[in-house]
Tab-separated table of C-alpha atoms in Angstrom:
chain	number	residue	atom	x	y	z
A	1	MET	CA	-0.018	-0.013	-0.025
A	2	GLY	CA	1.545	3.279	-1.053
A	3	ASN	CA	2.330	6.271	1.251
A	4	SER	CA	-0.388	8.363	-0.430
A	5	SER	CA	-3.189	6.042	0.499
A	6	ARG	CA	-2.322	5.844	4.269
A	7	PRO	CA	-3.374	8.258	7.041
A	8	TYR	CA	-0.639	10.516	8.281
A	9	VAL	CA	-0.069	13.198	10.841
A	10	ASP	CA	2.223	16.194	11.080
A	11	VAL	CA	3.917	17.053	14.400
A	12	ILE	CA	4.617	20.742	14.573
A	13	ALA	CA	6.100	22.609	17.542
A	14	PHE	CA	5.816	26.400	17.952
A	15	ASN	CA	8.189	26.771	20.922
A	16	LYS	CA	11.890	27.321	20.235
A	17	GLU	CA	13.219	25.979	23.591
A	18	VAL	CA	11.687	25.273	26.947
A	19	THR	CA	8.571	27.286	27.719
A	20	GLY	CA	5.586	28.156	25.580
A	21	SER	CA	4.809	24.452	24.793
A	22	ARG	CA	2.515	24.319	21.829
A	23	ASN	CA	2.307	21.297	19.541
A	24	LEU	CA	-0.064	21.174	16.572
A	25	VAL	CA	-0.964	17.728	15.175
A	26	PRO	CA	-2.901	17.943	11.808
A	27	ILE	CA	-4.254	14.624	10.759
A	28	THR	CA	-5.026	13.673	7.132
A	29	PHE	CA	-7.142	10.645	6.333
A	30	PRO	CA	-7.231	8.764	2.931
A	31	ASN	CA	-10.742	10.064	2.208
A	32	GLY	CA	-9.492	13.710	2.423
A	33	THR	CA	-10.903	14.381	5.838
A	34	LYS	CA	-8.612	16.506	8.093
A	35	LYS	CA	-8.567	17.102	11.816
A	36	LYS	CA	-6.314	19.449	13.809
A	37	ILE	CA	-5.306	18.813	17.419
A	38	LEU	CA	-3.356	21.102	19.703
A	39	VAL	CA	-1.391	19.420	22.570
A	40	ASP	CA	-0.871	22.213	25.154
A	41	PHE	CA	-0.943	25.933	24.460
A	42	GLY	CA	1.388	27.597	27.011
A	43	ILE	CA	2.857	30.979	27.586
A	44	TYR	CA	6.492	31.782	26.713
A	45	GLN	CA	8.414	32.733	29.862
A	46	GLU	CA	11.859	33.387	28.313
A	47	SER	CA	12.000	37.152	27.846
A	48	GLU	CA	13.575	36.836	24.331
A	49	TYR	CA	10.532	34.873	23.050
A	50	SER	CA	7.800	36.929	24.877
A	51	GLU	CA	6.552	38.441	21.557
A	52	LEU	CA	5.665	34.919	20.429
A	53	ASN	CA	2.838	34.881	22.955
A	54	LYS	CA	0.875	36.975	20.412
A	55	SER	CA	1.797	34.614	17.581
A	56	LEU	CA	-0.927	32.451	16.089
A	57	PRO	CA	0.526	30.744	12.960
A	58	PHE	CA	-2.868	29.154	12.371
A	59	ASP	CA	-6.585	30.101	12.605
A	60	PRO	CA	-7.821	28.942	16.084
A	61	SER	CA	-11.316	28.402	14.696
A	62	THR	CA	-9.932	25.600	12.507
A	63	ILE	CA	-8.595	23.622	15.495
A	64	ASP	CA	-10.826	20.652	16.373
A	65	TYR	CA	-9.560	19.573	19.764
A	66	VAL	CA	-7.158	20.573	22.474
A	67	LEU	CA	-5.380	18.173	24.810
A	68	ILE	CA	-3.476	19.289	27.971
A	69	THR	CA	-0.595	17.484	29.565
A	70	HIS	CA	-0.685	19.569	32.856
A	71	THR	CA	-1.591	22.906	34.304
A	72	HIS	CA	1.747	24.821	34.523
A	73	ALA	CA	1.514	28.229	32.811
A	74	ASP	CA	4.063	27.332	30.132
A	75	HIS	CA	1.597	24.615	28.969
A	76	ILE	CA	-1.825	26.252	29.447
A	77	GLY	CA	-1.156	29.971	30.044
A	78	CYS	CA	-2.242	31.110	26.549
A	79	LEU	CA	-5.517	28.980	26.306
A	80	PRO	CA	-7.696	32.053	26.917
A	81	TYR	CA	-5.892	33.820	24.072
A	82	LEU	CA	-6.720	30.832	21.842
A	83	VAL	CA	-10.379	31.032	22.834
A	84	LYS	CA	-10.434	34.831	22.501
A	85	ASN	CA	-9.308	34.377	18.887
A	86	GLY	CA	-11.902	31.816	17.882
A	87	TYR	CA	-11.306	28.263	19.351
A	88	ARG	CA	-14.674	26.794	20.473
A	89	GLY	CA	-13.940	23.024	20.908
A	90	ASP	CA	-13.397	20.970	24.027
A	91	ILE	CA	-10.200	21.210	26.110
A	92	HIS	CA	-9.430	17.747	27.356
A	93	MET	CA	-7.326	16.970	30.502
A	94	SER	CA	-7.270	14.771	33.602
A	95	GLU	CA	-9.937	15.070	36.243
A	96	SER	CA	-7.489	16.473	38.770
A	97	ALA	CA	-6.285	19.063	36.240
A	98	THR	CA	-9.825	20.329	35.887
A	99	LYS	CA	-9.695	21.316	39.621
A	100	LEU	CA	-6.384	23.055	39.228
A	101	ILE	CA	-6.794	24.997	35.948
A	102	PRO	CA	-9.209	27.680	37.193
A	103	TYR	CA	-6.609	28.868	39.668
A	104	ALA	CA	-3.836	28.742	37.132
A	105	LEU	CA	-5.585	30.667	34.487
A	106	GLN	CA	-6.948	33.283	36.820
A	107	ASP	CA	-3.532	33.808	38.233
A	108	ASN	CA	-1.959	34.129	34.785
A	109	CYS	CA	-4.697	36.609	33.852
A	110	ASN	CA	-3.664	38.743	36.815
A	111	VAL	CA	0.010	38.591	35.715
A	112	GLU	CA	-0.982	39.623	32.202
A	113	LYS	CA	-2.944	42.474	33.535
A	114	ASN	CA	-0.051	43.731	35.654
A	115	ASN	CA	2.410	43.382	32.856
A	116	SER	CA	0.151	45.162	30.390
A	117	GLU	CA	-0.200	48.139	32.716
A	118	MET	CA	3.578	48.354	33.123
A	119	LEU	CA	4.080	48.101	29.372
A	120	ASN	CA	1.164	50.356	28.509
A	121	GLN	CA	-0.315	47.819	26.105
A	122	PRO	CA	-3.450	45.633	26.035
A	123	PRO	CA	-3.269	42.297	27.902
A	124	LEU	CA	-3.291	39.015	25.920
A	125	TYR	CA	-6.753	38.288	27.417
A	126	THR	CA	-9.201	39.181	30.171
A	127	GLU	CA	-11.062	37.538	32.961
A	128	ALA	CA	-14.044	37.168	30.505
A	129	ASP	CA	-11.741	35.132	28.219
A	130	VAL	CA	-10.687	32.888	31.244
A	131	ASP	CA	-14.428	32.372	32.093
A	132	GLU	CA	-15.146	31.358	28.530
A	133	THR	CA	-12.176	28.978	28.359
A	134	LEU	CA	-13.189	27.117	31.500
A	135	LYS	CA	-16.584	26.394	29.920
A	136	HIS	CA	-14.752	24.161	27.409
A	137	VAL	CA	-12.721	22.192	29.920
A	138	LYS	CA	-13.475	18.423	30.011
A	139	GLY	CA	-11.897	16.009	32.457
A	140	HIS	CA	-11.114	12.298	31.988
A	141	PRO	CA	-9.866	9.591	34.489
A	142	PHE	CA	-6.469	7.973	34.095
A	143	GLU	CA	-6.272	4.952	31.728
A	144	LYS	CA	-9.900	5.216	30.486
A	145	SER	CA	-9.737	5.750	26.730
A	146	PHE	CA	-12.128	8.173	25.034
A	147	TRP	CA	-12.858	9.106	21.420
A	148	LEU	CA	-12.282	12.611	20.320
A	149	ASP	CA	-14.441	12.342	17.249
A	150	GLU	CA	-17.835	10.839	16.419
A	151	ASP	CA	-16.323	8.734	13.645
A	152	LYS	CA	-14.086	7.051	16.264
A	153	ASN	CA	-10.939	7.719	14.364
A	154	ILE	CA	-9.033	9.441	17.163
A	155	LYS	CA	-8.642	7.552	20.458
A	156	VAL	CA	-6.936	9.150	23.517
A	157	THR	CA	-5.806	7.706	26.782
A	158	PHE	CA	-4.274	9.582	29.681
A	159	PHE	CA	-1.720	7.937	31.933
A	160	MET	CA	-0.431	9.193	35.270
A	161	ASN	CA	2.687	11.326	35.195
A	162	GLY	CA	4.758	12.160	38.272
A	163	HIS	CA	5.461	15.770	37.132
A	164	LEU	CA	2.686	17.149	39.454
A	165	PRO	CA	-0.896	16.245	40.386
A	166	GLY	CA	-3.167	15.917	37.386
A	167	ALA	CA	-0.229	15.637	34.923
A	168	VAL	CA	-0.534	13.049	32.122
A	169	ILE	CA	1.260	11.196	29.488
A	170	ILE	CA	-0.923	11.228	26.413
A	171	LEU	CA	-1.366	8.250	24.042
A	172	MET	CA	-3.107	9.340	20.855
A	173	GLN	CA	-4.170	6.540	18.471
A	174	ILE	CA	-5.206	7.379	14.937
A	175	LYS	CA	-7.457	4.670	13.570
A	176	TYR	CA	-9.056	4.413	10.093
A	177	HIS	CA	-11.406	2.068	8.126
A	178	ASP	CA	-12.426	3.059	4.648
A	179	TYR	CA	-15.888	2.637	2.980
A	180	SER	CA	-15.131	-1.030	2.206
A	181	ASN	CA	-14.113	-1.619	5.897
A	182	LYS	CA	-10.461	-2.012	4.968
A	183	HIS	CA	-8.345	-1.533	8.073
A	184	TYR	CA	-5.289	0.726	8.111
A	185	ASP	CA	-2.569	0.256	10.712
A	186	ASP	CA	-2.918	2.634	13.629
A	187	ILE	CA	-0.647	5.674	14.122
A	188	ASN	CA	0.347	5.725	17.824
A	189	LEU	CA	1.688	8.931	19.217
A	190	ILE	CA	2.869	9.378	22.797
A	191	PHE	CA	3.330	12.887	24.263
A	192	THR	CA	5.242	12.728	27.587
A	193	GLY	CA	4.619	16.281	28.499
A	194	ASP	CA	6.851	17.485	31.288
A	195	TYR	CA	7.744	13.998	32.665
A	196	ASN	CA	8.823	12.579	35.991
A	197	ASN	CA	8.771	8.958	37.097
A	198	LYS	CA	8.235	9.764	40.741
A	199	ASN	CA	6.426	12.236	43.024
A	200	MET	CA	6.688	12.906	46.739
A	201	PHE	CA	2.919	12.959	47.204
A	202	PHE	CA	1.612	10.071	45.107
A	203	ASP	CA	2.715	6.749	43.573
A	204	VAL	CA	3.315	6.929	39.889
A	205	LYS	CA	1.821	3.929	38.039
A	206	PRO	CA	4.037	2.705	35.206
A	207	LEU	CA	2.625	2.452	31.642
A	208	PRO	CA	0.923	-0.894	31.099
A	209	LYS	CA	2.543	-3.596	28.997
A	210	TRP	CA	0.146	-3.212	26.128
A	211	VAL	CA	1.288	0.372	25.575
A	212	HIS	CA	4.944	-0.754	25.528
A	213	GLN	CA	4.121	-3.238	22.817
A	214	LEU	CA	2.660	-0.717	20.411
A	215	PRO	CA	4.649	0.626	17.465
A	216	VAL	CA	5.010	4.244	18.607
A	217	SER	CA	6.358	7.672	17.780
A	218	ILE	CA	7.223	9.496	21.013
A	219	ILE	CA	7.400	13.289	21.596
A	220	GLN	CA	9.614	13.602	24.641
A	221	GLU	CA	10.814	16.447	26.837
A	222	SER	CA	14.531	17.148	27.490
A	223	THR	CA	14.634	19.864	30.154
A	224	TYR	CA	17.464	18.038	32.039
A	225	GLY	CA	18.693	16.031	29.099
A	226	ASP	CA	22.232	16.843	29.751
A	227	MET	CA	22.592	15.293	33.167
A	228	ASN	CA	21.941	11.956	34.961
A	229	SER	CA	20.186	11.622	38.247
A	230	THR	CA	23.597	10.570	39.729
A	231	ASP	CA	24.986	14.015	38.792
A	232	ILE	CA	22.582	15.757	41.172
A	233	GLU	CA	24.042	17.099	44.410
A	234	TYR	CA	21.541	16.723	47.227
A	235	VAL	CA	22.300	19.917	49.113
A	236	PHE	CA	18.944	21.422	49.908
A	237	GLU	CA	18.547	19.912	53.373
A	238	LYS	CA	22.071	20.747	54.483
A	239	ASN	CA	21.855	24.273	53.104
A	240	ILE	CA	18.590	25.040	54.836
A	241	LEU	CA	19.601	23.438	58.144
A	242	ASP	CA	22.974	25.162	58.116
A	243	ALA	CA	21.299	28.506	57.482
A	244	VAL	CA	18.913	27.910	60.383
A	245	SER	CA	21.786	26.923	62.725
A	246	SER	CA	23.481	30.248	61.705
A	247	LYS	CA	20.287	32.111	62.600
A	248	LYS	CA	19.816	33.311	58.922
A	249	LYS	CA	16.668	34.527	57.350
A	250	ILE	CA	15.745	32.177	54.538
A	251	LEU	CA	13.703	32.913	51.388
A	252	ILE	CA	12.775	29.923	49.182
A	253	PRO	CA	11.217	30.941	45.831
A	254	VAL	CA	8.692	28.255	44.938
A	255	PHE	CA	6.296	27.362	42.217
A	256	SER	CA	2.696	27.634	43.372
A	257	LEU	CA	1.714	24.151	42.323
A	258	GLY	CA	3.809	21.208	43.350
A	259	ARG	CA	6.968	22.831	44.713
A	260	SER	CA	5.339	24.837	47.457
A	261	GLN	CA	3.661	21.756	48.868
A	262	GLU	CA	6.740	19.551	48.494
A	263	VAL	CA	8.942	21.967	50.350
A	264	MET	CA	6.401	22.108	53.169
A	265	LEU	CA	6.300	18.347	53.237
A	266	LEU	CA	10.148	18.285	53.566
A	267	LEU	CA	10.138	20.871	56.358
A	268	LYS	CA	7.548	18.862	58.323
A	269	LYS	CA	9.631	15.721	57.807
A	270	TRP	CA	12.713	17.489	59.204
A	271	GLN	CA	10.696	18.697	62.162
A	272	ASP	CA	9.308	15.150	62.834
A	273	GLU	CA	12.904	13.768	62.621
A	274	GLY	CA	14.169	16.417	65.050
A	275	LYS	CA	16.442	18.022	62.433
A	276	LEU	CA	14.562	21.315	62.286
A	277	ASP	CA	13.614	23.155	65.455
A	278	LYS	CA	9.783	23.562	65.607
A	279	SER	CA	10.210	27.054	67.067
A	280	ILE	CA	11.441	28.399	63.702
A	281	PRO	CA	8.533	30.179	62.091
A	282	ILE	CA	7.622	29.023	58.576
A	283	TYR	CA	5.518	31.126	56.240
A	284	LEU	CA	3.949	30.789	52.736
A	285	ASP	CA	3.445	33.939	50.730
A	286	GLY	CA	1.532	33.930	47.417
A	287	LYS	CA	-2.202	33.830	46.782
A	288	LEU	CA	-2.088	31.113	44.182
A	289	ALA	CA	0.248	28.887	46.291
A	290	ILE	CA	-2.125	29.245	49.208
A	291	LYS	CA	-5.139	28.314	47.091
A	292	TYR	CA	-3.396	25.280	45.723
A	293	THR	CA	-2.302	24.275	49.312
A	294	GLU	CA	-5.962	24.517	50.524
A	295	LEU	CA	-7.007	22.380	47.492
A	296	TYR	CA	-4.338	19.778	48.318
A	297	LEU	CA	-5.632	19.617	51.881
A	298	ARG	CA	-9.286	19.583	50.928
A	299	ASP	CA	-9.395	17.394	47.849
A	300	GLY	CA	-6.258	15.192	47.978
A	301	LEU	CA	-5.672	15.340	44.214
A	302	ASP	CA	-4.754	11.599	43.951
A	303	ASN	CA	-2.180	12.002	46.754
A	304	ARG	CA	-1.407	9.271	49.274
A	305	GLU	CA	-3.467	9.544	52.500
A	306	GLU	CA	-0.300	9.911	54.643
A	307	CYS	CA	0.797	12.902	52.507
A	308	ARG	CA	-2.420	14.880	53.015
A	309	LYS	CA	-1.241	16.397	56.338
A	310	PHE	CA	1.872	18.069	55.129
A	311	LEU	CA	1.769	21.456	56.855
A	312	PRO	CA	4.776	21.921	59.205
A	313	GLU	CA	4.342	23.183	62.750
A	314	ASN	CA	4.675	26.927	63.552
A	315	PHE	CA	3.382	27.534	60.011
A	316	SER	CA	1.185	30.347	58.751
A	317	TYR	CA	0.022	32.015	55.550
A	318	ILE	CA	1.035	35.558	54.692
A	319	SER	CA	-2.251	37.276	53.886
A	320	SER	CA	-1.364	40.976	53.768
A	321	LYS	CA	1.318	43.486	52.761
A	322	ALA	CA	1.705	44.469	56.414
A	323	GLU	CA	2.611	40.831	57.361
A	324	ARG	CA	5.068	40.646	54.500
A	325	ASN	CA	6.739	43.922	55.480
A	326	SER	CA	6.976	42.835	59.081
A	327	ILE	CA	8.890	39.717	58.058
A	328	ILE	CA	11.143	41.754	55.757
A	329	GLU	CA	12.008	44.163	58.562
A	330	SER	CA	12.510	41.399	61.250
A	331	ASN	CA	15.944	40.040	61.975
A	332	GLU	CA	14.362	36.844	63.372
A	333	CYS	CA	15.487	33.489	61.865
A	334	SER	CA	12.592	32.326	59.747
A	335	ILE	CA	11.813	30.294	56.633
A	336	LEU	CA	9.675	32.104	53.983
A	337	LEU	CA	8.342	30.229	50.925
A	338	ALA	CA	7.167	32.627	48.273
A	339	THR	CA	6.045	32.656	44.664
A	340	SER	CA	7.149	32.697	42.012
A	341	GLY	CA	9.624	29.894	41.555
A	342	MET	CA	11.702	31.791	39.023
A	343	GLY	CA	11.611	34.950	41.182
A	344	SER	CA	10.105	37.308	38.595
A	345	ASN	CA	6.427	37.463	39.727
A	346	GLY	CA	4.318	37.213	42.777
A	347	PRO	CA	5.591	38.351	46.271
A	348	CYS	CA	9.175	37.558	45.145
A	349	ARG	CA	9.072	40.846	43.106
A	350	THR	CA	8.922	42.656	46.535
A	351	LEU	CA	10.848	40.238	48.605
A	352	ILE	CA	13.924	39.502	46.519
A	353	PRO	CA	15.153	43.170	46.316
A	354	GLN	CA	14.907	43.471	50.101
A	355	TYR	CA	16.323	40.102	50.953
A	356	LEU	CA	19.158	40.297	48.355
A	357	LYS	CA	20.923	43.240	50.073
A	358	ASN	CA	20.902	41.614	53.477
A	359	PRO	CA	24.098	39.536	54.175
A	360	ASN	CA	22.175	37.652	56.899
A	361	VAL	CA	19.943	36.096	54.281
A	362	VAL	CA	19.944	32.848	52.273
A	363	ILE	CA	17.917	32.796	49.061
A	364	HIS	CA	17.518	29.216	47.857
A	365	PHE	CA	15.969	28.477	44.493
A	366	THR	CA	14.512	25.014	44.029
A	367	GLY	CA	13.764	24.686	40.249
A	368	TYR	CA	14.468	25.659	36.731
A	369	CYS	CA	14.988	29.425	36.014
A	370	ALA	CA	14.397	30.408	32.414
A	371	GLU	CA	16.582	33.038	30.635
A	372	GLY	CA	15.571	36.514	31.507
A	373	THR	CA	14.011	35.642	34.845
A	374	MET	CA	15.064	37.105	38.161
A	375	GLY	CA	16.394	33.657	39.214
A	376	ARG	CA	18.585	33.344	36.146
A	377	ARG	CA	19.972	36.864	36.629
A	378	LEU	CA	20.981	35.979	40.204
A	379	TYR	CA	22.501	32.716	39.047
A	380	ASP	CA	24.621	34.546	36.444
A	381	CYS	CA	25.946	37.334	38.696
A	382	GLN	CA	28.658	37.072	41.371
A	383	HIS	CA	28.446	37.866	44.995
A	384	GLY	CA	28.851	41.568	45.553
A	385	GLU	CA	27.766	42.560	41.991
A	386	ILE	CA	24.939	44.987	41.417
A	387	VAL	CA	21.990	43.424	39.682
A	388	ASP	CA	18.828	44.780	38.056
A	389	CYS	CA	16.174	43.487	40.486
A	390	CYS	CA	12.630	44.131	39.567
A	391	GLY	CA	13.428	47.712	38.500
A	392	LEU	CA	15.864	48.375	41.364
A	393	ARG	CA	19.694	48.313	41.341
A	394	VAL	CA	20.607	45.973	44.238
A	395	GLN	CA	23.975	44.742	45.416
A	396	LYS	CA	23.987	40.920	45.817
A	397	LEU	CA	24.986	40.532	49.458
A	398	ALA	CA	22.737	37.673	50.392
A	399	CYS	CA	23.882	34.063	49.884
A	400	VAL	CA	21.997	32.814	46.707
A	401	LEU	CA	21.848	29.065	46.259
A	402	PHE	CA	20.346	26.739	43.641
A	403	THR	CA	19.588	22.992	43.482
A	404	ALA	CA	18.160	20.713	40.756
A	405	GLU	CA	17.437	17.925	43.247
A	406	MET	CA	13.795	18.903	43.583
A	407	SER	CA	13.123	19.281	39.953
A	408	ALA	CA	9.842	17.761	38.766
A	409	HIS	CA	11.551	16.771	35.463
A	410	ALA	CA	13.270	13.363	34.895
A	411	LYS	CA	16.976	13.435	34.152
A	412	ALA	CA	18.575	12.004	31.028
A	413	ASN	CA	19.017	8.471	32.360
A	414	GLU	CA	15.458	8.457	33.577
A	415	LEU	CA	14.218	9.738	30.220
A	416	ILE	CA	16.131	6.909	28.541
A	417	GLY	CA	14.576	4.623	31.067
A	418	PHE	CA	11.152	5.663	29.926
A	419	LEU	CA	11.990	4.734	26.310
A	420	THR	CA	13.692	1.409	27.134
A	421	PRO	CA	10.564	-0.728	27.726
A	422	PHE	CA	9.029	0.193	24.374
A	423	GLU	CA	9.381	-2.669	21.844
A	424	HIS	CA	8.811	-0.805	18.541
A	425	ILE	CA	9.897	2.878	18.679
A	426	LYS	CA	9.500	4.275	15.167
A	427	LEU	CA	10.529	7.810	16.017
A	428	VAL	CA	11.548	9.938	19.009
A	429	LEU	CA	11.076	13.717	18.634
A	430	VAL	CA	13.016	15.576	21.336
A	431	ASN	CA	11.144	18.661	22.630
A	432	HIS	CA	11.007	21.100	25.649
A	433	GLY	CA	14.667	21.924	26.288
A	434	THR	CA	17.227	24.492	25.504
A	435	ASN	CA	18.859	24.075	22.090
A	436	LYS	CA	22.083	22.700	23.681
A	437	LYS	CA	20.210	20.206	25.870
A	438	LYS	CA	17.990	19.010	23.049
A	439	ASP	CA	21.160	18.382	20.968
A	440	ILE	CA	22.865	16.442	23.793
A	441	TYR	CA	19.796	14.351	24.718
A	442	SER	CA	18.885	13.526	21.089
A	443	ASN	CA	22.422	12.190	20.529
A	444	ARG	CA	21.981	9.981	23.569
A	445	VAL	CA	18.693	8.644	22.272
A	446	VAL	CA	20.460	7.672	19.063
A	447	HIS	CA	23.212	5.887	21.013
A	448	ASP	CA	21.231	4.329	23.846
A	449	THR	CA	17.920	3.209	22.300
A	450	HIS	CA	16.643	1.242	19.307
A	451	ALA	CA	14.591	4.086	17.978
A	452	LYS	CA	14.409	3.908	14.220
A	453	ASP	CA	14.640	7.704	13.776
A	454	VAL	CA	15.418	10.613	16.100
A	455	GLY	CA	14.631	14.301	15.491
A	456	ILE	CA	14.493	17.600	17.309
A	457	LEU	CA	11.242	19.597	17.496
A	458	GLY	CA	11.495	23.374	17.191
A	459	ARG	CA	10.362	26.137	14.897
A	460	ASP	CA	12.682	24.991	12.009
A	461	TYR	CA	11.281	21.582	11.019
A	462	PHE	CA	8.089	19.540	11.403
A	463	TYR	CA	7.747	15.852	10.932
A	464	ARG	CA	5.216	13.841	8.837
A	465	ILE	CA	4.451	10.486	10.416
A	466	ASP	CA	2.404	7.473	9.461
A	467	ALA	CA	1.899	4.003	11.027
A	468	TYR	CA	5.369	2.940	9.956
A	469	GLY	CA	7.200	5.917	11.499
A	470	LEU	CA	8.760	8.964	9.839
A	471	ARG	CA	7.582	9.659	6.341
A	472	LYS	CA	9.645	12.896	5.838
A	473	THR	CA	10.726	16.181	7.461
A	474	LEU	CA	9.527	19.541	6.165
A	475	THR	CA	10.704	23.057	6.723
A	476	THR	CA	8.373	25.430	8.620
A	477	LYS	CA	7.409	28.874	7.371
A	478	PHE	CA	7.217	30.604	10.787
A	479	GLN	CA	8.501	34.190	11.107
């Protein structure tokens, strides 16, 4: 059977490097029918790519379905912009993700509003666009397949992903029978999203054997594709406990969802083990982080029962500017968790300039900091240098530390471990990483797996795939 008579899909990425995850999957059937699916539609957080947030290289009204891997802003933050510009279909995600996404989109809307006021330009979208977007959200349980279309040509299954509560690995199966009931081999696509094989709060169920037996093309992230898990230095506990013993004030920038709750769980564990004095006050500052924490406590979000009581002792929320200012001015040893995780938004915009000039402070980042963010600027400058800090010129006198040990992303060996059980990998497309890391990891996939073909997703090439794997690569026309 010739190529022209078989169904095929194109896999097109609009993000250059890490953030702004947007994957378009146009499907062409032998009878001429076409369907277009978006997998994620996130916001670009690297400053050099911020103008791409306004970019729509397609007509949103022509998109048939949207699938979401998880509710971090770089994967869902531009959904209201998509709806604002004409998308009216369903937005499919896990059941837990449906509980999280209202908070995420409302918060991102507030960030957009603040940024637009500073830049004196219209925001990408408004609260009305968020409300309209939420009307299209549809949740599905893990491992229960569903059909996207009435003709039952596109079957989707969500599998649990350790990246954060509600995150999924997506299996998309393209099926087709013609008018004479002739069967065509399935096209099986797997999107890992931001992937982790473990989580502090819940047990991650491995993919079932039947999935590993499928002939598949896999679109895989590579955020930490240049390091193994054995390369990670586990320094967070020692750094924090040393700072406490030295009576330092401690600021921990955290992501609202996942990282905030994980750090609290660790602090509680250290208290229970007698490593952390329970008299040390612990605070959480950030409206979205507080909302997510309350949701964790109230709903559970697929977490283990023993992890649902994770608040440390002597803990409180910061609910006002007066409370925040009181902590800034105090010389008392304390631990303050505050959003955002990259330091550029939320209370960290106020806290970091004040904490950074205090030599009795430790600022400890716990996750990836994109280019152009406050965290990356602090990483790149030396102690004692003057740094542009949220509009202020501040001398870096605090001790600023970083760790990758708490990252919610799998490392290169774990990413290879994800691929290893698959018996028939037709194609691996490496996505969601800096250009350097995508290069390094894709080379490793070539050497360490039996994948028939390996490519790199970006804005330069897209890939045409059928049931037998790669058909050809094509050059994109993006500006």
